[in-house]
PDB file of C-alpha atoms in Angstrom:
ATOM      1  CA  UNK A 115     168.740 107.105  -5.495  1.00  0.00           C
ATOM      2  CA  UNK A 116     167.394 107.994  -2.371  1.00  0.00           C
ATOM      3  CA  UNK A 117     163.347 106.565  -3.663  1.00  0.00           C
ATOM      4  CA  UNK A 118     161.459 104.553  -2.523  1.00  0.00           C
ATOM      5  CA  UNK A 119     163.150 101.057  -3.032  1.00  0.00           C
ATOM      6  CA  UNK A 120     161.106  97.086  -3.505  1.00  0.00           C
ATOM      7  CA  UNK A 121     162.856  93.767  -3.456  1.00  0.00           C
ATOM      8  CA  UNK A 122     162.527  91.745  -5.843  1.00  0.00           C
ATOM      9  CA  UNK A 123     161.157  93.898  -8.737  1.00  0.00           C
ATOM     10  CA  UNK A 124     159.665  89.805 -10.516  1.00  0.00           C
ATOM     11  CA  UNK A 125     158.021  87.019  -8.340  1.00  0.00           C
ATOM     12  CA  UNK A 126     157.325  83.809 -10.323  1.00  0.00           C
ATOM     13  CA  UNK A 127     155.319  81.594  -7.166  1.00  0.00           C
ATOM     14  CA  UNK A 128     153.131  78.277  -6.825  1.00  0.00           C
ATOM     15  CA  UNK A 129     150.015  78.074  -5.547  1.00  0.00           C
ATOM     16  CA  UNK A 130     150.808  77.258  -1.185  1.00  0.00           C
ATOM     17  CA  UNK A 131     153.899  78.918  -0.920  1.00  0.00           C
ATOM     18  CA  UNK A 132     154.786  81.830   1.026  1.00  0.00           C
ATOM     19  CA  UNK A 133     156.385  84.990  -0.231  1.00  0.00           C
ATOM     20  CA  UNK A 134     158.144  87.446   1.904  1.00  0.00           C
ATOM     21  CA  UNK A 135     158.887  91.561   0.036  1.00  0.00           C
ATOM     22  CA  UNK A 136     160.595  94.414   1.063  1.00  0.00           C
ATOM     23  CA  UNK A 137     159.960  98.086   1.174  1.00  0.00           C
ATOM     24  CA  UNK A 138     163.134 100.648   1.887  1.00  0.00           C
ATOM     25  CA  UNK A 139     161.368 103.722   2.380  1.00  0.00           C
ATOM     26  CA  UNK A 140     162.761 107.268   2.134  1.00  0.00           C
ATOM     27  CA  UNK A 141     165.074 108.308   4.510  1.00  0.00           C
ATOM     28  CA  UNK A 142     163.355 109.415   8.260  1.00  0.00           C
ATOM     29  CA  UNK A 143     159.434 109.092   5.786  1.00  0.00           C
ATOM     30  CA  UNK A 144     157.742 108.077   9.535  1.00  0.00           C
ATOM     31  CA  UNK A 145     154.642 106.949   7.345  1.00  0.00           C
ATOM     32  CA  UNK A 146     155.051 103.475   5.072  1.00  0.00           C
ATOM     33  CA  UNK A 147     151.817 103.186   3.015  1.00  0.00           C
ATOM     34  CA  UNK A 148     151.620  99.133   0.858  1.00  0.00           C
ATOM     35  CA  UNK A 149     148.891  99.087  -1.763  1.00  0.00           C
ATOM     36  CA  UNK A 150     148.133  96.296  -3.476  1.00  0.00           C
ATOM     37  CA  UNK A 151     146.846  96.664  -7.856  1.00  0.00           C
ATOM     38  CA  UNK A 152     145.804  95.226 -10.394  1.00  0.00           C
ATOM     39  CA  UNK A 153     145.863  94.719 -14.107  1.00  0.00           C
ATOM     40  CA  UNK A 154     143.283  97.635 -14.821  1.00  0.00           C
ATOM     41  CA  UNK A 155     142.526  99.411 -11.902  1.00  0.00           C
ATOM     42  CA  UNK A 156     144.264 102.126  -9.383  1.00  0.00           C
ATOM     43  CA  UNK A 157     146.249 100.926  -6.409  1.00  0.00           C
ATOM     44  CA  UNK A 158     144.557  99.746  -3.634  1.00  0.00           C
ATOM     45  CA  UNK A 159     145.036 100.477   0.600  1.00  0.00           C
ATOM     46  CA  UNK A 160     146.513  97.306   2.428  1.00  0.00           C
ATOM     47  CA  UNK A 161     148.751  99.071   5.572  1.00  0.00           C
ATOM     48  CA  UNK A 162     150.546 101.563   7.306  1.00  0.00           C
ATOM     49  CA  UNK A 163     153.050 102.137   9.295  1.00  0.00           C
ATOM     50  CA  UNK A 164     153.634 104.814  11.501  1.00  0.00           C
ATOM     51  CA  UNK A 165     157.339 104.574  12.389  1.00  0.00           C
ATOM     52  CA  UNK A 166     157.104 101.039  13.401  1.00  0.00           C
ATOM     53  CA  UNK A 167     153.798 101.075  14.981  1.00  0.00           C
ATOM     54  CA  UNK A 168     151.328  99.624  12.367  1.00  0.00           C
ATOM     55  CA  UNK A 169     147.661 101.819  13.115  1.00  0.00           C
ATOM     56  CA  UNK A 170     145.506 100.532  10.196  1.00  0.00           C
ATOM     57  CA  UNK A 171     144.624  97.266   7.609  1.00  0.00           C
ATOM     58  CA  UNK A 172     142.114  97.404   4.966  1.00  0.00           C
ATOM     59  CA  UNK A 173     139.893  95.034   5.058  1.00  0.00           C
ATOM     60  CA  UNK A 174     141.599  93.447   0.664  1.00  0.00           C
ATOM     61  CA  UNK A 175     144.778  92.109   3.980  1.00  0.00           C
ATOM     62  CA  UNK A 176     143.373  88.838   5.091  1.00  0.00           C
ATOM     63  CA  UNK A 177     144.830  86.645   7.512  1.00  0.00           C
ATOM     64  CA  UNK A 178     146.764  84.807   5.378  1.00  0.00           C
ATOM     65  CA  UNK A 179     149.192  88.691   4.894  1.00  0.00           C
ATOM     66  CA  UNK A 180     151.582  90.150   6.984  1.00  0.00           C
ATOM     67  CA  UNK A 181     153.752  92.986   7.222  1.00  0.00           C
ATOM     68  CA  UNK A 182     156.135  94.482   9.570  1.00  0.00           C
ATOM     69  CA  UNK A 183     158.514  96.941  10.241  1.00  0.00           C
ATOM     70  CA  UNK A 184     160.830  96.055  13.026  1.00  0.00           C
ATOM     71  CA  UNK A 185     162.683  99.234  13.540  1.00  0.00           C
ATOM     72  CA  UNK A 186     161.029 101.793  11.985  1.00  0.00           C
ATOM     73  CA  UNK A 187     162.714 101.812   9.314  1.00  0.00           C
ATOM     74  CA  UNK A 188     161.605  98.744   6.213  1.00  0.00           C
ATOM     75  CA  UNK A 189     159.344  97.293   5.985  1.00  0.00           C
ATOM     76  CA  UNK A 190     158.345  93.388   5.242  1.00  0.00           C
ATOM     77  CA  UNK A 191     154.939  92.359   3.665  1.00  0.00           C
ATOM     78  CA  UNK A 192     154.383  88.336   3.843  1.00  0.00           C
ATOM     79  CA  UNK A 193     152.013  86.385   2.067  1.00  0.00           C
ATOM     80  CA  UNK A 194     151.216  82.779   3.450  1.00  0.00           C
ATOM     81  CA  UNK A 195     150.286  80.297   1.191  1.00  0.00           C
ATOM     82  CA  UNK A 196     149.994  82.200  -2.252  1.00  0.00           C
ATOM     83  CA  UNK A 197     147.056  81.808  -4.315  1.00  0.00           C
ATOM     84  CA  UNK A 198     146.147  83.229  -8.295  1.00  0.00           C
ATOM     85  CA  UNK A 199     143.705  86.027  -6.532  1.00  0.00           C
ATOM     86  CA  UNK A 200     147.327  87.305  -5.242  1.00  0.00           C
ATOM     87  CA  UNK A 201     149.077  87.705  -8.465  1.00  0.00           C
ATOM     88  CA  UNK A 202     148.785  92.019  -8.631  1.00  0.00           C
ATOM     89  CA  UNK A 203     150.998  94.141  -8.091  1.00  0.00           C
ATOM     90  CA  UNK A 204     152.498  95.552  -4.687  1.00  0.00           C
ATOM     91  CA  UNK A 205     152.911  98.904  -4.155  1.00  0.00           C
ATOM     92  CA  UNK A 206     155.128 100.968  -0.763  1.00  0.00           C
ATOM     93  CA  UNK A 207     154.952 104.481  -0.890  1.00  0.00           C
ATOM     94  CA  UNK A 208     156.568 106.366   2.509  1.00  0.00           C
ATOM     95  CA  UNK A 209     155.701 110.244   3.225  1.00  0.00           C
ATOM     96  CA  UNK A 210     156.822 112.687   6.626  1.00  0.00           C
ATOM     97  CA  UNK A 211     153.816 114.549   6.002  1.00  0.00           C
ATOM     98  CA  UNK A 212     150.703 113.987   3.690  1.00  0.00           C
ATOM     99  CA  UNK A 213     152.270 113.795  -0.271  1.00  0.00           C
ATOM    100  CA  UNK A 214     153.485 109.888  -0.755  1.00  0.00           C
ATOM    101  CA  UNK A 215     156.210 108.660  -2.678  1.00  0.00           C
ATOM    102  CA  UNK A 216     155.496 105.694  -4.136  1.00  0.00           C
ATOM    103  CA  UNK A 217     158.038 103.337  -5.361  1.00  0.00           C
ATOM    104  CA  UNK A 218     159.030 100.676  -8.550  1.00  0.00           C
ATOM    105  CA  UNK A 219     156.597  97.297  -6.742  1.00  0.00           C
ATOM    106  CA  UNK A 220     156.985  94.916  -7.112  1.00  0.00           C
ATOM    107  CA  UNK A 221     155.176  91.945  -9.612  1.00  0.00           C
ATOM    108  CA  UNK A 222     153.768  88.959  -8.068  1.00  0.00           C
ATOM    109  CA  UNK A 223     153.027  85.851 -10.236  1.00  0.00           C
ATOM    110  CA  UNK A 224     151.296  83.020  -8.547  1.00  0.00           C
ATOM    111  CA  UNK A 225     150.857  80.201 -10.647  1.00  0.00           C
TER     112      UNK A 225
ATOM    113  CA  UNK B  77     132.854 103.130   0.589  1.00  0.00           C
ATOM    114  CA  UNK B  78     134.801 105.748  -0.858  1.00  0.00           C
ATOM    115  CA  UNK B  79     134.962 105.543  -5.217  1.00  0.00           C
ATOM    116  CA  UNK B  80     136.710 108.538  -7.249  1.00  0.00           C
ATOM    117  CA  UNK B  81     135.039 108.532 -11.033  1.00  0.00           C
ATOM    118  CA  UNK B  82     137.881 108.733 -13.059  1.00  0.00           C
ATOM    119  CA  UNK B  83     137.809 109.984 -17.231  1.00  0.00           C
ATOM    120  CA  UNK B  84     138.090 109.335 -19.347  1.00  0.00           C
ATOM    121  CA  UNK B  85     139.743 105.670 -18.962  1.00  0.00           C
ATOM    122  CA  UNK B  86     141.412 106.482 -22.130  1.00  0.00           C
ATOM    123  CA  UNK B  87     142.340 108.943 -24.616  1.00  0.00           C
ATOM    124  CA  UNK B  88     143.910 108.461 -28.555  1.00  0.00           C
ATOM    125  CA  UNK B  89     145.655 111.835 -29.388  1.00  0.00           C
ATOM    126  CA  UNK B  90     147.902 113.347 -31.574  1.00  0.00           C
ATOM    127  CA  UNK B  91     151.043 115.742 -30.859  1.00  0.00           C
ATOM    128  CA  UNK B  92     150.689 118.645 -29.920  1.00  0.00           C
ATOM    129  CA  UNK B  93     146.778 118.495 -28.582  1.00  0.00           C
ATOM    130  CA  UNK B  94     145.769 120.295 -25.165  1.00  0.00           C
ATOM    131  CA  UNK B  95     144.714 117.061 -22.989  1.00  0.00           C
ATOM    132  CA  UNK B  96     141.700 117.178 -19.933  1.00  0.00           C
ATOM    133  CA  UNK B  97     140.801 114.056 -17.381  1.00  0.00           C
ATOM    134  CA  UNK B  98     138.726 115.055 -14.155  1.00  0.00           C
ATOM    135  CA  UNK B  99     137.783 112.861 -10.728  1.00  0.00           C
ATOM    136  CA  UNK B 100     135.018 113.479  -9.456  1.00  0.00           C
ATOM    137  CA  UNK B 101     133.821 111.620  -5.726  1.00  0.00           C
ATOM    138  CA  UNK B 102     130.794 111.689  -3.560  1.00  0.00           C
ATOM    139  CA  UNK B 103     132.980 112.153  -0.551  1.00  0.00           C
ATOM    140  CA  UNK B 104     134.797 115.205   0.609  1.00  0.00           C
ATOM    141  CA  UNK B 105     138.360 114.902   0.593  1.00  0.00           C
ATOM    142  CA  UNK B 106     140.589 117.220   2.432  1.00  0.00           C
ATOM    143  CA  UNK B 107     144.179 116.332  -0.587  1.00  0.00           C
ATOM    144  CA  UNK B 108     143.646 115.210  -4.458  1.00  0.00           C
ATOM    145  CA  UNK B 109     147.258 113.869  -5.557  1.00  0.00           C
ATOM    146  CA  UNK B 110     147.805 112.995  -9.582  1.00  0.00           C
ATOM    147  CA  UNK B 111     149.842 110.768 -10.484  1.00  0.00           C
ATOM    148  CA  UNK B 112     152.130 108.424 -14.009  1.00  0.00           C
ATOM    149  CA  UNK B 113     152.270 105.452 -14.399  1.00  0.00           C
ATOM    150  CA  UNK B 114     154.066 103.616 -16.502  1.00  0.00           C
ATOM    151  CA  UNK B 115     154.501  99.811 -17.046  1.00  0.00           C
ATOM    152  CA  UNK B 116     156.307  97.841 -14.976  1.00  0.00           C
ATOM    153  CA  UNK B 117     156.993 101.126 -13.179  1.00  0.00           C
ATOM    154  CA  UNK B 118     155.480 102.107  -9.319  1.00  0.00           C
ATOM    155  CA  UNK B 119     153.350 105.671  -9.967  1.00  0.00           C
ATOM    156  CA  UNK B 120     155.643 108.784 -10.419  1.00  0.00           C
ATOM    157  CA  UNK B 121     153.785 111.799  -8.147  1.00  0.00           C
ATOM    158  CA  UNK B 122     153.095 115.308 -10.790  1.00  0.00           C
ATOM    159  CA  UNK B 123     151.032 117.526  -8.783  1.00  0.00           C
ATOM    160  CA  UNK B 124     149.319 117.472  -5.275  1.00  0.00           C
ATOM    161  CA  UNK B 125     147.006 119.823  -4.422  1.00  0.00           C
ATOM    162  CA  UNK B 126     146.126 121.137  -0.626  1.00  0.00           C
ATOM    163  CA  UNK B 127     143.238 124.177  -0.805  1.00  0.00           C
ATOM    164  CA  UNK B 128     140.018 123.974  -2.142  1.00  0.00           C
ATOM    165  CA  UNK B 129     140.121 125.823  -5.014  1.00  0.00           C
ATOM    166  CA  UNK B 130     143.880 125.731  -5.366  1.00  0.00           C
ATOM    167  CA  UNK B 131     145.058 126.505  -9.489  1.00  0.00           C
ATOM    168  CA  UNK B 132     148.549 124.307  -9.723  1.00  0.00           C
ATOM    169  CA  UNK B 133     151.040 124.428 -12.835  1.00  0.00           C
ATOM    170  CA  UNK B 134     154.239 122.193 -12.960  1.00  0.00           C
ATOM    171  CA  UNK B 135     155.459 122.617 -16.328  1.00  0.00           C
ATOM    172  CA  UNK B 136     152.850 121.537 -19.352  1.00  0.00           C
ATOM    173  CA  UNK B 137     150.885 120.444 -16.169  1.00  0.00           C
ATOM    174  CA  UNK B 138     147.606 122.322 -14.554  1.00  0.00           C
ATOM    175  CA  UNK B 139     145.807 120.404 -11.563  1.00  0.00           C
ATOM    176  CA  UNK B 140     143.036 122.823  -9.865  1.00  0.00           C
ATOM    177  CA  UNK B 141     141.124 121.551  -6.394  1.00  0.00           C
ATOM    178  CA  UNK B 142     138.022 121.723  -7.017  1.00  0.00           C
ATOM    179  CA  UNK B 143     136.132 123.712  -4.814  1.00  0.00           C
ATOM    180  CA  UNK B 144     132.786 121.305  -3.443  1.00  0.00           C
ATOM    181  CA  UNK B 145     135.838 119.722  -2.631  1.00  0.00           C
ATOM    182  CA  UNK B 146     135.056 116.534  -4.410  1.00  0.00           C
ATOM    183  CA  UNK B 147     136.478 117.077  -7.654  1.00  0.00           C
ATOM    184  CA  UNK B 148     139.827 117.509  -8.956  1.00  0.00           C
ATOM    185  CA  UNK B 149     140.755 118.066 -12.971  1.00  0.00           C
ATOM    186  CA  UNK B 150     144.386 117.772 -14.970  1.00  0.00           C
ATOM    187  CA  UNK B 151     145.256 119.188 -18.065  1.00  0.00           C
ATOM    188  CA  UNK B 152     149.008 118.549 -20.033  1.00  0.00           C
ATOM    189  CA  UNK B 153     149.164 120.973 -22.597  1.00  0.00           C
ATOM    190  CA  UNK B 154     150.873 120.713 -25.879  1.00  0.00           C
ATOM    191  CA  UNK B 155     150.878 116.821 -25.938  1.00  0.00           C
ATOM    192  CA  UNK B 156     154.114 115.066 -26.499  1.00  0.00           C
ATOM    193  CA  UNK B 157     154.772 110.973 -26.553  1.00  0.00           C
ATOM    194  CA  UNK B 158     156.838 110.790 -23.494  1.00  0.00           C
ATOM    195  CA  UNK B 159     153.533 111.908 -21.843  1.00  0.00           C
ATOM    196  CA  UNK B 160     151.923 108.049 -22.464  1.00  0.00           C
ATOM    197  CA  UNK B 161     150.918 106.364 -19.412  1.00  0.00           C
ATOM    198  CA  UNK B 162     148.042 105.901 -17.348  1.00  0.00           C
ATOM    199  CA  UNK B 163     147.520 109.361 -15.264  1.00  0.00           C
ATOM    200  CA  UNK B 164     145.928 108.744 -11.801  1.00  0.00           C
ATOM    201  CA  UNK B 165     144.051 111.247  -9.656  1.00  0.00           C
ATOM    202  CA  UNK B 166     143.703 110.307  -6.010  1.00  0.00           C
ATOM    203  CA  UNK B 167     142.086 111.943  -2.424  1.00  0.00           C
ATOM    204  CA  UNK B 168     143.554 112.269   1.169  1.00  0.00           C
ATOM    205  CA  UNK B 169     141.396 112.411   4.072  1.00  0.00           C
ATOM    206  CA  UNK B 170     141.981 113.648   7.728  1.00  0.00           C
ATOM    207  CA  UNK B 171     141.451 111.511  10.512  1.00  0.00           C
ATOM    208  CA  UNK B 172     140.251 107.677  10.794  1.00  0.00           C
ATOM    209  CA  UNK B 173     141.787 107.107   7.778  1.00  0.00           C
ATOM    210  CA  UNK B 174     145.772 107.651   8.866  1.00  0.00           C
ATOM    211  CA  UNK B 175     145.909 109.372   4.855  1.00  0.00           C
ATOM    212  CA  UNK B 176     145.776 106.478   2.917  1.00  0.00           C
ATOM    213  CA  UNK B 177     145.571 107.505  -0.449  1.00  0.00           C
ATOM    214  CA  UNK B 178     141.750 106.024  -1.909  1.00  0.00           C
ATOM    215  CA  UNK B 179     142.850 106.567  -6.627  1.00  0.00           C
ATOM    216  CA  UNK B 180     140.482 106.797 -10.142  1.00  0.00           C
ATOM    217  CA  UNK B 181     141.101 103.688 -11.933  1.00  0.00           C
ATOM    218  CA  UNK B 182     143.090 105.920 -14.030  1.00  0.00           C
ATOM    219  CA  UNK B 183     142.683 107.712 -17.438  1.00  0.00           C
ATOM    220  CA  UNK B 184     145.417 106.194 -19.978  1.00  0.00           C
ATOM    221  CA  UNK B 185     146.837 108.195 -22.704  1.00  0.00           C
ATOM    222  CA  UNK B 186     147.728 107.386 -25.693  1.00  0.00           C
ATOM    223  CA  UNK B 187     149.548 110.176 -27.847  1.00  0.00           C
ATOM    224  CA  UNK B 188     150.195 109.563 -31.481  1.00  0.00           C
ATOM    225  CA  UNK B 189     153.432 111.280 -33.354  1.00  0.00           C
TER     226      UNK B 189
END
């Protein structure tokens, strides 16, 4: 399978804990995006990488969120001191040009 | 900020019927994309539109990029049970946004066999 992969697929954590998600984009796709999707809504943009450079962050990305793409391949999204409002599906997408291909997402539940 | 209005919010149809859904925006987009999402999965790309007025088909799916660049529609002909899911439109602009997508809220499609 050469699509976008995400790990883990599900995560349950207690409020206040830190969590980290991983995204492996399609090989050779230089752009990588993170989105958040809550129930009944479409995905909302969080941040974007061109190779290893983080070029844009949404206002949704609070100080507790940090994303990295150290070698321009896989990316990690960390949420520190999780809050119940962080419960959502976190989606990763990659593209070589204009069309974005999404991974299966990581569903986070904060208790 | 930019918003997409997607309608209808949900549809309940009989197998074999045709389906039509649309998206409108107050802003101009340079690319329109249509995705389908099933429960617990990420959105899967159905059709991508890159030029105003463009009409593109993918099997039983047909989508058009509105001439004003502020709207798009998706039609599904002869629906089947596996068409069930949530359909999202997404628009993309050039320039400072670096290509991040703006999504509608989705159209939930239910197909009765």
